[in-house]
PDB file of C-alpha atoms in Angstrom:
ATOM      1  CA  MET T   1      46.938  60.991  88.690  1.00 94.00           C
ATOM      2  CA  LEU T   2      47.141  64.170  86.625  1.00 98.00           C
ATOM      3  CA  LEU T   3      46.167  62.786  83.208  1.00 98.00           C
ATOM      4  CA  GLU T   4      44.725  59.410  82.236  1.00 98.00           C
ATOM      5  CA  LEU T   5      43.698  58.161  78.810  1.00 98.00           C
ATOM      6  CA  THR T   6      41.699  54.944  78.739  1.00 98.00           C
ATOM      7  CA  ASP T   7      41.147  52.952  75.519  1.00 98.00           C
ATOM      8  CA  VAL T   8      41.111  56.085  73.338  1.00 98.00           C
ATOM      9  CA  HIS T   9      40.170  55.615  69.680  1.00 98.00           C
ATOM     10  CA  VAL T  10      40.452  58.420  67.117  1.00 98.00           C
ATOM     11  CA  TYR T  11      39.643  58.314  63.402  1.00 97.00           C
ATOM     12  CA  TYR T  12      40.408  60.386  60.317  1.00 95.00           C
ATOM     13  CA  GLY T  13      37.334  59.507  58.326  1.00 95.00           C
ATOM     14  CA  LYS T  14      37.321  55.708  58.324  1.00 95.00           C
ATOM     15  CA  ILE T  15      41.050  55.423  59.052  1.00 96.00           C
ATOM     16  CA  ALA T  16      41.948  54.608  62.653  1.00 97.00           C
ATOM     17  CA  ALA T  17      44.695  56.959  63.899  1.00 97.00           C
ATOM     18  CA  LEU T  18      44.629  55.872  67.563  1.00 98.00           C
ATOM     19  CA  LYS T  19      43.579  52.304  68.306  1.00 98.00           C
ATOM     20  CA  GLY T  20      42.773  52.010  71.988  1.00 98.00           C
ATOM     21  CA  ILE T  21      45.533  54.130  73.552  1.00 98.00           C
ATOM     22  CA  SER T  22      45.849  54.009  77.355  1.00 98.00           C
ATOM     23  CA  ILE T  23      48.500  56.140  79.071  1.00 98.00           C
ATOM     24  CA  GLU T  24      49.029  57.836  82.436  1.00 98.00           C
ATOM     25  CA  VAL T  25      50.875  61.005  83.427  1.00 98.00           C
ATOM     26  CA  HIS T  26      51.494  61.664  87.108  1.00 98.00           C
ATOM     27  CA  GLU T  27      52.010  65.046  88.732  1.00 98.00           C
ATOM     28  CA  GLY T  28      55.624  66.213  88.462  1.00 98.00           C
ATOM     29  CA  GLU T  29      56.718  63.801  85.728  1.00 98.00           C
ATOM     30  CA  ILE T  30      58.280  64.221  82.331  1.00 98.00           C
ATOM     31  CA  VAL T  31      56.689  61.576  80.102  1.00 98.00           C
ATOM     32  CA  SER T  32      57.981  61.100  76.545  1.00 98.00           C
ATOM     33  CA  LEU T  33      56.189  59.637  73.544  1.00 97.00           C
ATOM     34  CA  ILE T  34      58.455  58.227  70.847  1.00 96.00           C
ATOM     35  CA  GLY T  35      57.784  56.461  67.574  1.00 94.00           C
ATOM     36  CA  ALA T  36      58.282  56.714  63.832  1.00 92.00           C
ATOM     37  CA  ASN T  37      56.528  59.249  61.638  1.00 90.00           C
ATOM     38  CA  GLY T  38      52.853  58.322  61.360  1.00 91.00           C
ATOM     39  CA  ALA T  39      52.786  56.436  64.661  1.00 95.00           C
ATOM     40  CA  GLY T  40      50.085  58.732  66.056  1.00 96.00           C
ATOM     41  CA  LYS T  41      52.154  60.890  68.428  1.00 96.00           C
ATOM     42  CA  THR T  42      50.929  64.289  67.236  1.00 95.00           C
ATOM     43  CA  THR T  43      47.365  62.997  66.917  1.00 97.00           C
ATOM     44  CA  LEU T  44      47.561  61.870  70.531  1.00 98.00           C
ATOM     45  CA  LEU T  45      48.642  65.324  71.721  1.00 97.00           C
ATOM     46  CA  LYS T  46      45.934  66.995  69.637  1.00 96.00           C
ATOM     47  CA  THR T  47      43.370  64.630  71.124  1.00 98.00           C
ATOM     48  CA  ILE T  48      44.479  65.504  74.660  1.00 98.00           C
ATOM     49  CA  SER T  49      44.301  69.209  73.737  1.00 97.00           C
ATOM     50  CA  GLY T  50      40.764  68.850  72.383  1.00 97.00           C
ATOM     51  CA  LEU T  51      41.650  69.345  68.707  1.00 95.00           C
ATOM     52  CA  ARG T  52      40.665  65.803  67.690  1.00 97.00           C
ATOM     53  CA  THR T  53      37.403  64.062  68.541  1.00 97.00           C
ATOM     54  CA  VAL T  54      37.452  60.890  70.635  1.00 98.00           C
ATOM     55  CA  ALA T  55      35.349  58.178  68.998  1.00 98.00           C
ATOM     56  CA  ARG T  56      35.623  55.814  71.949  1.00 98.00           C
ATOM     57  CA  GLY T  57      37.352  55.842  75.315  1.00 98.00           C
ATOM     58  CA  SER T  58      37.924  58.576  77.887  1.00 98.00           C
ATOM     59  CA  ILE T  59      40.359  61.310  78.958  1.00 98.00           C
ATOM     60  CA  THR T  60      40.566  62.382  82.587  1.00 98.00           C
ATOM     61  CA  PHE T  61      42.520  65.435  83.742  1.00 98.00           C
ATOM     62  CA  ARG T  62      42.879  66.322  87.422  1.00 97.00           C
ATOM     63  CA  GLY T  63      40.079  63.871  88.206  1.00 96.00           C
ATOM     64  CA  GLU T  64      37.654  65.447  85.725  1.00 97.00           C
ATOM     65  CA  ASP T  65      36.374  63.785  82.563  1.00 98.00           C
ATOM     66  CA  ILE T  66      37.427  66.106  79.718  1.00 98.00           C
ATOM     67  CA  THR T  67      36.786  63.676  76.843  1.00 98.00           C
ATOM     68  CA  HIS T  68      34.363  66.041  75.116  1.00 96.00           C
ATOM     69  CA  LEU T  69      35.404  69.335  76.703  1.00 97.00           C
ATOM     70  CA  PRO T  70      36.297  72.114  74.196  1.00 96.00           C
ATOM     71  CA  GLY T  71      39.983  72.890  73.874  1.00 94.00           C
ATOM     72  CA  HIS T  72      39.837  76.430  75.287  1.00 93.00           C
ATOM     73  CA  GLN T  73      38.233  75.102  78.460  1.00 95.00           C
ATOM     74  CA  ARG T  74      41.024  72.553  78.839  1.00 96.00           C
ATOM     75  CA  VAL T  75      43.503  75.440  78.821  1.00 95.00           C
ATOM     76  CA  LYS T  76      41.615  77.044  81.702  1.00 93.00           C
ATOM     77  CA  LEU T  77      41.918  73.760  83.625  1.00 95.00           C
ATOM     78  CA  GLY T  78      45.708  73.885  83.245  1.00 96.00           C
ATOM     79  CA  LEU T  79      46.461  71.948  80.069  1.00 97.00           C
ATOM     80  CA  CYS T  80      48.332  73.750  77.279  1.00 96.00           C
ATOM     81  CA  GLN T  81      50.258  72.730  74.163  1.00 95.00           C
ATOM     82  CA  ALA T  82      53.216  74.208  72.288  1.00 94.00           C
ATOM     83  CA  PRO T  83      52.423  72.813  68.831  1.00 88.00           C
ATOM     84  CA  GLU T  84      54.582  71.194  66.200  1.00 86.00           C
ATOM     85  CA  GLY T  85      55.914  73.883  63.870  1.00 83.00           C
ATOM     86  CA  ARG T  86      55.755  76.463  66.705  1.00 83.00           C
ATOM     87  CA  GLY T  87      52.657  78.288  65.399  1.00 90.00           C
ATOM     88  CA  ILE T  88      53.683  81.728  66.566  1.00 94.00           C
ATOM     89  CA  PHE T  89      51.969  84.882  65.262  1.00 95.00           C
ATOM     90  CA  PRO T  90      54.640  86.262  62.884  1.00 96.00           C
ATOM     91  CA  GLY T  91      53.257  89.798  62.629  1.00 97.00           C
ATOM     92  CA  MET T  92      53.013  90.249  66.394  1.00 97.00           C
ATOM     93  CA  THR T  93      55.897  91.187  68.640  1.00 98.00           C
ATOM     94  CA  VAL T  94      57.400  88.729  71.091  1.00 97.00           C
ATOM     95  CA  LEU T  95      55.534  90.472  73.908  1.00 96.00           C
ATOM     96  CA  GLU T  96      52.222  90.365  72.032  1.00 96.00           C
ATOM     97  CA  ASN T  97      52.700  86.651  71.338  1.00 96.00           C
ATOM     98  CA  LEU T  98      53.253  86.058  75.050  1.00 96.00           C
ATOM     99  CA  TYR T  99      50.168  88.087  75.922  1.00 95.00           C
ATOM    100  CA  MET T 100      48.149  85.793  73.631  1.00 94.00           C
ATOM    101  CA  GLY T 101      49.196  82.867  75.810  1.00 93.00           C
ATOM    102  CA  ALA T 102      47.587  84.533  78.820  1.00 92.00           C
ATOM    103  CA  TYR T 103      44.190  84.929  77.157  1.00 85.00           C
ATOM    104  CA  PRO T 104      42.296  82.858  79.803  1.00 81.00           C
ATOM    105  CA  TYR T 105      43.056  85.564  82.372  1.00 83.00           C
ATOM    106  CA  LYS T 106      41.736  89.101  82.695  1.00 77.00           C
ATOM    107  CA  GLU T 107      45.142  90.527  83.557  1.00 83.00           C
ATOM    108  CA  ILE T 108      48.725  89.786  82.551  1.00 85.00           C
ATOM    109  CA  ARG T 109      50.756  88.861  85.623  1.00 87.00           C
ATOM    110  CA  GLN T 110      54.252  90.312  85.726  1.00 93.00           C
ATOM    111  CA  GLU T 111      55.443  87.177  87.522  1.00 94.00           C
ATOM    112  CA  ASP T 112      54.407  85.071  84.506  1.00 95.00           C
ATOM    113  CA  LEU T 113      56.401  87.306  82.153  1.00 96.00           C
ATOM    114  CA  ASP T 114      59.321  87.297  84.556  1.00 96.00           C
ATOM    115  CA  ARG T 115      59.312  83.491  84.585  1.00 97.00           C
ATOM    116  CA  VAL T 116      59.361  83.293  80.786  1.00 97.00           C
ATOM    117  CA  PHE T 117      62.120  85.898  80.495  1.00 97.00           C
ATOM    118  CA  SER T 118      64.130  84.145  83.186  1.00 97.00           C
ATOM    119  CA  LEU T 119      63.923  80.851  81.265  1.00 97.00           C
ATOM    120  CA  PHE T 120      64.470  82.554  77.897  1.00 97.00           C
ATOM    121  CA  PRO T 121      66.617  85.704  78.314  1.00 96.00           C
ATOM    122  CA  ARG T 122      66.815  85.992  74.518  1.00 96.00           C
ATOM    123  CA  LEU T 123      63.070  86.677  74.405  1.00 97.00           C
ATOM    124  CA  ALA T 124      63.501  89.532  76.885  1.00 97.00           C
ATOM    125  CA  GLU T 125      66.119  91.044  74.592  1.00 97.00           C
ATOM    126  CA  ARG T 126      63.768  90.737  71.593  1.00 96.00           C
ATOM    127  CA  ARG T 127      60.474  91.595  73.301  1.00 96.00           C
ATOM    128  CA  LYS T 128      59.644  94.331  70.760  1.00 97.00           C
ATOM    129  CA  GLN T 129      60.759  92.315  67.727  1.00 97.00           C
ATOM    130  CA  ALA T 130      58.228  90.696  65.370  1.00 97.00           C
ATOM    131  CA  GLY T 131      57.891  86.975  65.961  1.00 96.00           C
ATOM    132  CA  GLY T 132      58.363  86.200  62.271  1.00 95.00           C
ATOM    133  CA  THR T 133      61.846  87.758  62.270  1.00 96.00           C
ATOM    134  CA  LEU T 134      63.179  85.453  65.029  1.00 95.00           C
ATOM    135  CA  SER T 135      65.448  82.505  64.319  1.00 93.00           C
ATOM    136  CA  GLY T 136      64.017  78.988  64.468  1.00 92.00           C
ATOM    137  CA  GLY T 137      65.386  78.426  67.953  1.00 92.00           C
ATOM    138  CA  GLU T 138      64.005  81.734  69.191  1.00 94.00           C
ATOM    139  CA  GLN T 139      60.599  80.918  67.714  1.00 95.00           C
ATOM    140  CA  GLN T 140      60.634  77.597  69.589  1.00 94.00           C
ATOM    141  CA  MET T 141      61.447  79.461  72.797  1.00 95.00           C
ATOM    142  CA  LEU T 142      58.560  81.822  72.076  1.00 96.00           C
ATOM    143  CA  ALA T 143      56.131  78.944  71.463  1.00 96.00           C
ATOM    144  CA  ILE T 144      57.058  77.348  74.793  1.00 97.00           C
ATOM    145  CA  GLY T 145      57.009  80.699  76.580  1.00 97.00           C
ATOM    146  CA  ARG T 146      53.569  81.505  75.192  1.00 96.00           C
ATOM    147  CA  ALA T 147      52.240  78.172  76.477  1.00 96.00           C
ATOM    148  CA  LEU T 148      53.734  78.857  79.913  1.00 97.00           C
ATOM    149  CA  MET T 149      51.833  82.156  80.090  1.00 96.00           C
ATOM    150  CA  SER T 150      48.633  80.118  80.546  1.00 95.00           C
ATOM    151  CA  ARG T 151      50.102  78.711  83.813  1.00 94.00           C
ATOM    152  CA  PRO T 152      49.757  75.053  82.790  1.00 96.00           C
ATOM    153  CA  ARG T 153      49.767  72.175  85.221  1.00 97.00           C
ATOM    154  CA  LEU T 154      50.543  69.966  82.210  1.00 98.00           C
ATOM    155  CA  LEU T 155      52.613  71.275  79.310  1.00 98.00           C
ATOM    156  CA  LEU T 156      52.354  69.376  76.029  1.00 98.00           C
ATOM    157  CA  LEU T 157      55.377  69.765  73.750  1.00 97.00           C
ATOM    158  CA  ASP T 158      55.263  68.551  70.155  1.00 95.00           C
ATOM    159  CA  GLU T 159      58.685  68.117  68.487  1.00 93.00           C
ATOM    160  CA  PRO T 160      60.477  71.015  70.239  1.00 94.00           C
ATOM    161  CA  SER T 161      63.832  70.107  68.640  1.00 91.00           C
ATOM    162  CA  MET T 162      62.557  70.030  65.057  1.00 89.00           C
ATOM    163  CA  GLY T 163      64.845  71.885  62.666  1.00 87.00           C
ATOM    164  CA  LEU T 164      67.237  73.095  65.350  1.00 89.00           C
ATOM    165  CA  ALA T 165      71.025  72.884  65.476  1.00 89.00           C
ATOM    166  CA  PRO T 166      72.533  70.498  68.063  1.00 90.00           C
ATOM    167  CA  LYS T 167      73.582  73.300  70.449  1.00 90.00           C
ATOM    168  CA  LEU T 168      70.067  74.740  70.451  1.00 91.00           C
ATOM    169  CA  ILE T 169      68.551  71.278  70.932  1.00 91.00           C
ATOM    170  CA  ALA T 170      70.676  70.808  74.053  1.00 92.00           C
ATOM    171  CA  LEU T 171      69.592  74.237  75.314  1.00 94.00           C
ATOM    172  CA  ILE T 172      65.888  73.569  74.710  1.00 94.00           C
ATOM    173  CA  PHE T 173      66.070  70.228  76.522  1.00 95.00           C
ATOM    174  CA  SER T 174      67.867  71.776  79.495  1.00 96.00           C
ATOM    175  CA  ILE T 175      65.109  74.400  79.709  1.00 96.00           C
ATOM    176  CA  ILE T 176      62.412  71.704  79.538  1.00 97.00           C
ATOM    177  CA  LYS T 177      64.100  70.020  82.503  1.00 97.00           C
ATOM    178  CA  GLU T 178      64.146  73.331  84.376  1.00 98.00           C
ATOM    179  CA  ILE T 179      60.457  73.944  83.628  1.00 98.00           C
ATOM    180  CA  ASN T 180      59.691  70.533  85.101  1.00 98.00           C
ATOM    181  CA  GLU T 181      61.838  71.186  88.161  1.00 98.00           C
ATOM    182  CA  GLN T 182      59.857  74.388  88.720  1.00 97.00           C
ATOM    183  CA  GLY T 183      56.722  72.263  89.111  1.00 97.00           C
ATOM    184  CA  THR T 184      55.194  71.887  85.639  1.00 98.00           C
ATOM    185  CA  THR T 185      54.435  68.354  84.443  1.00 98.00           C
ATOM    186  CA  VAL T 186      55.530  67.718  80.842  1.00 98.00           C
ATOM    187  CA  LEU T 187      54.257  65.367  78.141  1.00 98.00           C
ATOM    188  CA  LEU T 188      56.800  65.378  75.327  1.00 98.00           C
ATOM    189  CA  VAL T 189      56.571  64.139  71.739  1.00 96.00           C
ATOM    190  CA  GLU T 190      60.034  64.022  70.224  1.00 92.00           C
ATOM    191  CA  GLN T 191      61.774  62.513  67.195  1.00 87.00           C
ATOM    192  CA  ASN T 192      65.131  62.606  68.968  1.00 89.00           C
ATOM    193  CA  ALA T 193      64.550  59.413  70.922  1.00 92.00           C
ATOM    194  CA  THR T 194      67.840  59.451  72.807  1.00 93.00           C
ATOM    195  CA  GLN T 195      67.237  62.969  74.145  1.00 92.00           C
ATOM    196  CA  ALA T 196      63.584  62.236  74.912  1.00 95.00           C
ATOM    197  CA  LEU T 197      64.283  59.028  76.831  1.00 97.00           C
ATOM    198  CA  SER T 198      67.276  60.509  78.657  1.00 96.00           C
ATOM    199  CA  LEU T 199      65.076  63.331  79.933  1.00 96.00           C
ATOM    200  CA  ALA T 200      61.957  61.303  80.731  1.00 98.00           C
ATOM    201  CA  HIS T 201      60.909  59.750  84.017  1.00 98.00           C
ATOM    202  CA  ARG T 202      58.694  57.410  81.983  1.00 98.00           C
ATOM    203  CA  ALA T 203      57.991  56.889  78.295  1.00 98.00           C
ATOM    204  CA  TYR T 204      55.716  55.161  75.808  1.00 98.00           C
ATOM    205  CA  VAL T 205      56.580  53.799  72.374  1.00 97.00           C
ATOM    206  CA  LEU T 206      53.862  54.216  69.731  1.00 97.00           C
ATOM    207  CA  GLU T 207      53.521  52.246  66.505  1.00 96.00           C
ATOM    208  CA  THR T 208      50.634  52.722  64.062  1.00 96.00           C
ATOM    209  CA  GLY T 209      48.274  54.085  66.699  1.00 97.00           C
ATOM    210  CA  ASN T 210      49.128  51.587  69.421  1.00 97.00           C
ATOM    211  CA  VAL T 211      51.275  51.663  72.550  1.00 98.00           C
ATOM    212  CA  VAL T 212      53.726  48.806  72.038  1.00 97.00           C
ATOM    213  CA  LYS T 213      56.122  49.443  74.939  1.00 97.00           C
ATOM    214  CA  SER T 214      56.250  51.494  78.118  1.00 98.00           C
ATOM    215  CA  GLY T 215      58.608  51.900  81.040  1.00 98.00           C
ATOM    216  CA  THR T 216      61.069  54.272  82.611  1.00 98.00           C
ATOM    217  CA  GLY T 217      63.115  56.397  80.262  1.00 97.00           C
ATOM    218  CA  GLN T 218      66.258  54.556  81.295  1.00 96.00           C
ATOM    219  CA  SER T 219      64.769  51.089  80.823  1.00 97.00           C
ATOM    220  CA  LEU T 220      63.634  51.935  77.298  1.00 97.00           C
ATOM    221  CA  LEU T 221      67.045  53.445  76.511  1.00 95.00           C
ATOM    222  CA  ASN T 222      68.520  50.056  77.372  1.00 94.00           C
ATOM    223  CA  ASP T 223      65.830  47.966  75.659  1.00 95.00           C
ATOM    224  CA  PRO T 224      67.387  46.087  72.703  1.00 93.00           C
ATOM    225  CA  ASP T 225      64.260  46.410  70.543  1.00 93.00           C
ATOM    226  CA  VAL T 226      63.967  50.146  71.178  1.00 94.00           C
ATOM    227  CA  ARG T 227      67.676  50.637  70.556  1.00 92.00           C
ATOM    228  CA  ALA T 228      67.489  48.747  67.271  1.00 92.00           C
ATOM    229  CA  ALA T 229      64.399  50.563  66.019  1.00 91.00           C
ATOM    230  CA  TYR T 230      64.818  54.104  67.315  1.00 88.00           C
ATOM    231  CA  LEU T 231      68.279  54.840  68.686  1.00 82.00           C
ATOM    232  CA  GLY T 232      70.422  53.934  65.695  1.00 65.00           C
ATOM    233  CA  GLY T 233      69.349  56.738  63.403  1.00 44.00           C
ATOM    234  CA  ASP T 234      66.516  58.935  62.257  1.00 42.00           C
ATOM    235  CA  LEU T 235      63.201  57.940  63.791  1.00 42.00           C
ATOM    236  CA  GLY T 236      61.359  58.921  60.661  1.00 40.00           C
ATOM    237  CA  ALA T 237      63.242  56.252  58.765  1.00 36.00           C
ATOM    238  CA  ALA T 238      62.708  53.582  61.424  1.00 35.00           C
TER     239      ALA T 238
END
């Protein structure tokens, strides 16, 4: 088991955001989290990353209890997130943004840069360009590339297709598959339920802070309830 959450509760003030979430991610998997806006998907990723405090329950990563471990130490263990909205440093060049992803290490490894530039040739072409001048798709590539510079065992991706044109969405998802095939486990939050379930080995459906369904990506794609709620249109309107 690479990651295990057991009965995790998280609050915003007195409001329960996660209400006893239990999920598992095994080494080598792509696991997708789907659900409507406000279901708790981003909160769950932030909790795994150490950006939200666990009120009750536990998080185990690589056999170690990380429930109360600071976020930067989780990165050193091999857990890194590409956040919703990309969060790049707009005034820094592409190369400088990538260097920031390698902050846990004393030296930048050329092989890490080579991997990112192999996955995202467009970033190699724009390595000296300011991050804020990139297109939305290029910024998403940069956010994922920066996370990969930390050499994650588990890569957390929050809405990587947000705001992108269909061709770029297809490209980003094909690269996520390639990243996984190279040996990185992926936990994916995604509004595009069809893409997310098609890519996933397993998936969980969240509603108002609860896991209401789980199964293989294919089984959830074929589930009548999931199809009715999430595959007929915009998830945010579900």
